[in-house]
Amino acid sequence: MNLLKKNKVVFIVSAMLVFTVGVGYVYQYISMSPKDIVEITPEYVGDATEFNFLVTDNLSYWTGKVVQITGEVTELTEDGVVINGTIFCQFENGNDQQSIVENQQINIKGKLVGFDEILMEIKLNQCILP
Amino acid sequence: MMKNQNLILFFLLLSFQLSAQKYFTRSGVTQFEASEKAFEPVEAMNNSTTVILDTANGSIVSQVFIAGFQFKNALMQEHFNENYMDTHQYPKATFKGNLINFSLENLNAVEGFELSGTLSVRGIEKSIETTVNVKEENNRIYVSGMFFVSPQDFKIKIPSIVRDKIANQIQIKIDYELIEKK
């Protein structure tokens, strides 16, 4: 009788423990914040001109993907840069662009959000200098 | 030949004239909030809205990428893109409209402008009428305001399990700082 009672207590306690850990994991999973660009492995690494062709070919594939491109800064704006005249990269934080000058070659990582038909350029978001 | 040259000159001058009258931004802020009280906030921000305002006639065009909406919660962001907005099929939302009686000269004297136009989301159009604030300072034009839409307007289906957690009236807030387009 005593042994049975002890077993019951052990069972209840361990069941509660498993339940709590499970709820903890589920909660952590559903309340996760989106991954930072730094943590995401880029789907494309390479030349900006070549990347431009790839996007023209299949825009829908690249939408939402993180990429890392190299190219020339053709325009410097208040919160971003234009690469090769066709790709606008908006910085995650403003400090990154203080080191950049026009006509400089840069390597930049960001998330492609789409093709801007108003300004006719590809738009990258949350950009960082890796 | 001469005629052609004149024509080219005319279009050159015209394009110069047009570009001199435009103000734009690539990084306008568009936010939405669809939270219900007592539930987790349903809101997201997009800070890469492209907006062009033609100061000659007050016509305004804007475009926002759905994939550019940033949520605090990763799962919510994923559901928003994949289940509700079908981002791959409809990557952007656009707005085309007019600021009624717009004039650059007396901008700061007027309290607000009627904005009337068409919002297109998921390929479905809805007309929008609202009042926005438009101010000019240091050769920049600031446009801000808000309006409401509902998920049904754009045939966005919300599963019954989360229906109580998503507001029926979604508030859209806009905040754009436009610079002269050179």
XYZ file of C-alpha atoms in Angstrom:
312
model
C 0.000 0.000 0.000
C 2.743 2.350 0.979
C 4.739 1.476 -2.133
C 1.709 2.023 -4.343
C 1.112 5.425 -2.794
C 4.753 6.395 -3.345
C 4.591 5.294 -6.973
C 1.469 7.332 -7.469
C 3.175 10.435 -6.120
C 6.211 9.840 -8.352
C 3.908 9.368 -11.336
C 1.933 12.535 -10.681
C 5.030 14.629 -10.081
C 6.765 13.400 -13.236
C 3.607 13.887 -15.318
C 3.376 17.450 -14.078
C 7.024 17.988 -14.884
C 6.643 16.680 -18.453
C 3.544 18.798 -18.927
C 5.259 21.970 -17.679
C 8.327 21.444 -19.873
C 6.047 20.720 -22.854
C 4.020 23.877 -22.332
C 7.279 25.798 -21.914
C 8.581 24.538 -25.260
C 5.331 25.227 -27.074
C 5.157 28.708 -25.597
C 8.748 29.410 -26.596
C 8.010 28.196 -30.121
C 4.905 30.307 -30.644
C 6.364 33.435 -29.097
C 9.667 33.369 -30.949
C 10.663 36.675 -32.517
C 11.704 36.665 -36.192
C 15.333 35.701 -36.834
C 17.841 38.486 -37.323
C 19.388 38.804 -40.760
C 22.796 38.056 -39.179
C 21.654 34.576 -38.184
C 20.193 33.591 -41.569
C 22.413 31.863 -44.132
C 22.051 33.772 -47.421
C 20.412 31.949 -50.360
C 22.663 33.767 -52.791
C 26.175 35.108 -52.345
C 27.834 36.921 -55.213
C 27.791 39.634 -57.823
C 24.914 42.151 -57.843
C 24.586 42.299 -61.642
C 24.236 38.540 -61.888
C 21.745 38.583 -59.039
C 19.744 41.208 -60.885
C 19.291 38.759 -63.787
C 18.237 35.989 -61.432
C 15.571 38.193 -59.865
C 14.297 39.374 -63.242
C 13.906 35.709 -64.183
C 12.068 34.571 -61.093
C 11.025 37.339 -58.749
C 8.576 35.262 -56.788
C 11.271 32.732 -55.813
C 13.508 35.422 -54.348
C 10.806 37.337 -52.476
C 11.451 37.055 -48.758
C 14.890 35.432 -49.234
C 18.059 36.676 -47.573
C 20.911 37.376 -49.987
C 24.422 38.774 -49.890
C 25.556 40.804 -52.894
C 28.643 42.674 -54.027
C 28.480 45.735 -56.232
C 29.145 49.415 -56.705
C 27.393 52.105 -54.689
C 25.778 54.336 -57.310
C 23.698 56.415 -54.921
C 23.812 57.132 -51.231
C 20.465 57.961 -49.607
C 19.505 58.892 -46.068
C 18.921 55.355 -44.938
C 20.357 53.149 -47.617
C 22.380 52.700 -50.773
C 21.620 51.946 -54.407
C 23.845 49.196 -55.821
C 24.622 49.211 -59.573
C 21.713 51.619 -60.092
C 19.162 48.828 -59.765
C 19.122 47.475 -56.228
C 18.106 49.622 -53.284
C 19.341 48.384 -49.914
C 17.784 49.877 -46.817
C 19.928 49.615 -43.707
C 18.769 48.064 -40.473
C 20.539 50.804 -38.543
C 21.808 54.131 -39.807
C 25.349 53.847 -38.444
C 26.304 51.304 -41.079
C 26.217 53.771 -43.897
C 28.434 56.436 -42.400
C 31.477 54.486 -43.556
C 30.225 54.258 -47.159
C 31.046 56.630 -50.008
C 29.683 56.786 -53.553
C 31.318 54.602 -56.236
C 32.690 52.295 -53.586
C 32.500 48.515 -53.964
C 30.542 47.009 -51.113
C 29.341 43.660 -49.886
C 25.909 43.834 -48.310
C 23.430 41.378 -46.842
C 19.681 41.847 -46.627
C 16.201 40.472 -47.233
C 14.614 40.885 -50.655
C 11.098 42.265 -50.301
C 10.226 42.803 -53.951
C 10.607 44.750 -57.170
C 9.563 48.366 -56.878
C 7.674 49.239 -60.067
C 7.405 52.905 -59.164
C 11.148 53.465 -59.019
C 12.088 50.401 -61.103
C 14.457 48.867 -58.602
C 14.836 45.758 -56.480
C 14.367 46.411 -52.786
C 16.359 44.816 -49.978
C 15.360 45.363 -46.356
C 17.091 45.128 -42.963
C 20.482 45.361 -44.658
C 23.740 44.890 -42.795
C 27.401 44.956 -43.712
C 28.471 41.381 -42.939
C 14.377 66.010 -88.797
C 13.930 69.416 -87.272
C 10.489 68.412 -86.130
C 11.900 65.335 -84.420
C 14.492 67.387 -82.622
C 11.845 69.750 -81.405
C 9.828 66.831 -80.207
C 12.806 65.389 -78.320
C 13.503 68.766 -76.779
C 9.877 69.069 -75.812
C 9.877 65.705 -74.042
C 13.196 66.460 -72.365
C 11.803 69.696 -71.006
C 8.575 67.976 -70.053
C 10.357 65.224 -68.126
C 12.516 67.819 -66.408
C 9.435 69.772 -65.512
C 7.687 66.656 -64.207
C 10.595 65.459 -62.141
C 11.001 68.870 -60.579
C 7.492 68.664 -59.169
C 7.764 65.332 -57.478
C 8.469 64.413 -53.909
C 9.178 60.844 -52.904
C 10.422 58.391 -50.323
C 11.588 54.797 -50.391
C 11.302 54.270 -46.678
C 7.863 55.440 -45.602
C 6.346 53.849 -42.519
C 3.092 51.908 -42.928
C 1.714 50.147 -39.869
C -1.357 48.127 -39.193
C -3.019 47.058 -36.025
C -5.670 44.372 -35.769
C -5.466 43.640 -32.056
C -8.418 42.665 -29.913
C -8.395 43.612 -26.242
C -7.042 40.946 -23.888
C -5.369 39.003 -26.686
C -1.862 39.093 -28.043
C -1.252 42.259 -30.112
C -1.628 41.673 -33.860
C 0.419 44.424 -35.420
C 3.251 44.958 -37.836
C 5.331 47.716 -39.307
C 6.720 48.258 -42.768
C 9.382 50.938 -43.059
C 10.074 50.588 -46.752
C 6.990 52.010 -48.397
C 7.641 53.793 -51.681
C 5.562 56.944 -52.096
C 5.530 59.554 -54.866
C 3.599 62.790 -54.584
C 3.141 65.044 -57.564
C 2.965 68.515 -56.058
C 1.536 69.992 -59.256
C -1.819 68.256 -58.811
C -1.672 66.396 -55.500
C -1.748 62.938 -57.025
C -0.151 60.318 -54.858
C 1.025 56.786 -55.586
C 2.366 54.362 -53.035
C 3.475 50.794 -52.920
C 4.206 48.523 -50.017
C 5.733 45.051 -50.062
C 3.799 42.570 -47.965
C 7.009 40.634 -47.230
C 8.400 43.818 -45.686
C 5.938 43.847 -42.784
C 7.846 43.078 -39.609
C 6.080 41.458 -36.674
C 7.373 40.929 -33.167
C 6.391 37.283 -33.441
C 7.947 35.019 -36.081
C 5.054 32.585 -36.284
C 2.549 35.401 -36.719
C 4.687 36.857 -39.506
C 4.810 33.475 -41.241
C 1.035 32.986 -40.996
C 0.428 36.533 -42.210
C 2.493 35.929 -45.345
C 1.503 32.357 -46.106
C -2.074 31.925 -44.899
C -3.656 35.353 -44.950
C -1.942 37.532 -47.542
C -0.624 34.893 -49.993
C 2.496 36.981 -50.343
C 3.993 34.898 -53.136
C 0.943 35.389 -55.281
C 0.301 39.006 -54.299
C 3.665 40.476 -53.247
C 2.519 44.077 -52.949
C -0.262 46.425 -52.000
C -0.676 49.682 -53.871
C -2.537 52.925 -53.394
C -3.366 55.453 -56.094
C -5.183 58.607 -55.226
C -5.432 62.337 -54.859
C -5.041 64.927 -52.168
C -8.079 67.108 -52.865
C -7.354 70.827 -53.382
C -3.663 70.267 -52.829
C -1.324 73.179 -53.318
C 2.287 73.383 -52.246
C 2.086 77.110 -51.503
C -0.473 77.126 -48.715
C 0.396 73.697 -47.358
C 1.131 74.756 -43.802
C -1.947 76.963 -43.591
C -4.364 74.097 -44.184
C -5.298 71.787 -41.330
C -5.772 68.579 -43.285
C -6.367 67.289 -46.791
C -8.993 64.918 -48.032
C -7.272 61.882 -49.467
C -9.332 59.886 -51.877
C -8.181 56.924 -53.897
C -8.025 53.204 -54.460
C -6.229 50.714 -52.279
C -5.350 47.433 -53.924
C -4.531 44.425 -51.772
C -4.416 40.810 -52.988
C -5.563 42.040 -56.363
C -8.800 43.445 -54.921
C -9.551 47.138 -55.034
C -11.281 49.223 -52.409
C -11.861 52.942 -52.447
C -10.505 54.876 -49.479
C -11.605 58.296 -48.242
C -9.784 59.792 -45.308
C -8.235 62.996 -44.016
C -4.477 63.212 -43.778
C -2.057 65.684 -42.325
C 0.319 67.236 -44.826
C 3.041 69.614 -43.704
C 6.088 71.117 -45.330
C 9.353 71.840 -43.537
C 12.886 72.349 -44.894
C 11.778 71.306 -48.364
C 10.396 68.029 -47.044
C 6.755 67.055 -47.127
C 5.345 65.080 -44.224
C 2.207 63.031 -44.830
C 0.543 61.209 -41.963
C -2.842 59.772 -41.191
C -4.869 56.659 -40.662
C -7.884 54.753 -41.923
C -9.688 51.487 -41.380
C -10.173 48.455 -43.571
C -11.646 45.077 -42.833
C -10.306 41.630 -43.811
C -13.496 40.932 -45.791
C -12.766 43.930 -48.024
C -9.920 41.942 -49.528
C -11.432 38.480 -49.125
C -8.963 37.521 -46.430
C -10.307 34.413 -44.763
C -9.737 34.149 -41.047
C -10.153 30.678 -39.520
C -12.766 30.543 -36.765
C -10.155 29.426 -34.216
C -8.428 32.827 -34.326
C -11.414 34.968 -35.331
C -11.848 36.388 -31.841
C -8.219 37.439 -31.704
C -8.177 39.507 -34.874
C -10.094 42.762 -34.984
C -12.763 43.203 -37.625
C -11.639 46.761 -38.228
C -7.949 46.943 -39.007
C -6.308 50.279 -38.417
C -3.738 51.351 -40.999
C -1.384 54.151 -40.044
C 0.802 55.972 -42.514
C 3.756 58.230 -41.834
C 5.771 59.404 -44.827
C 8.612 61.883 -45.083
C 9.055 62.909 -48.700
C 12.078 64.559 -50.236
C 12.303 66.289 -53.587
C 12.961 63.924 -56.469
C 15.880 65.150 -58.537
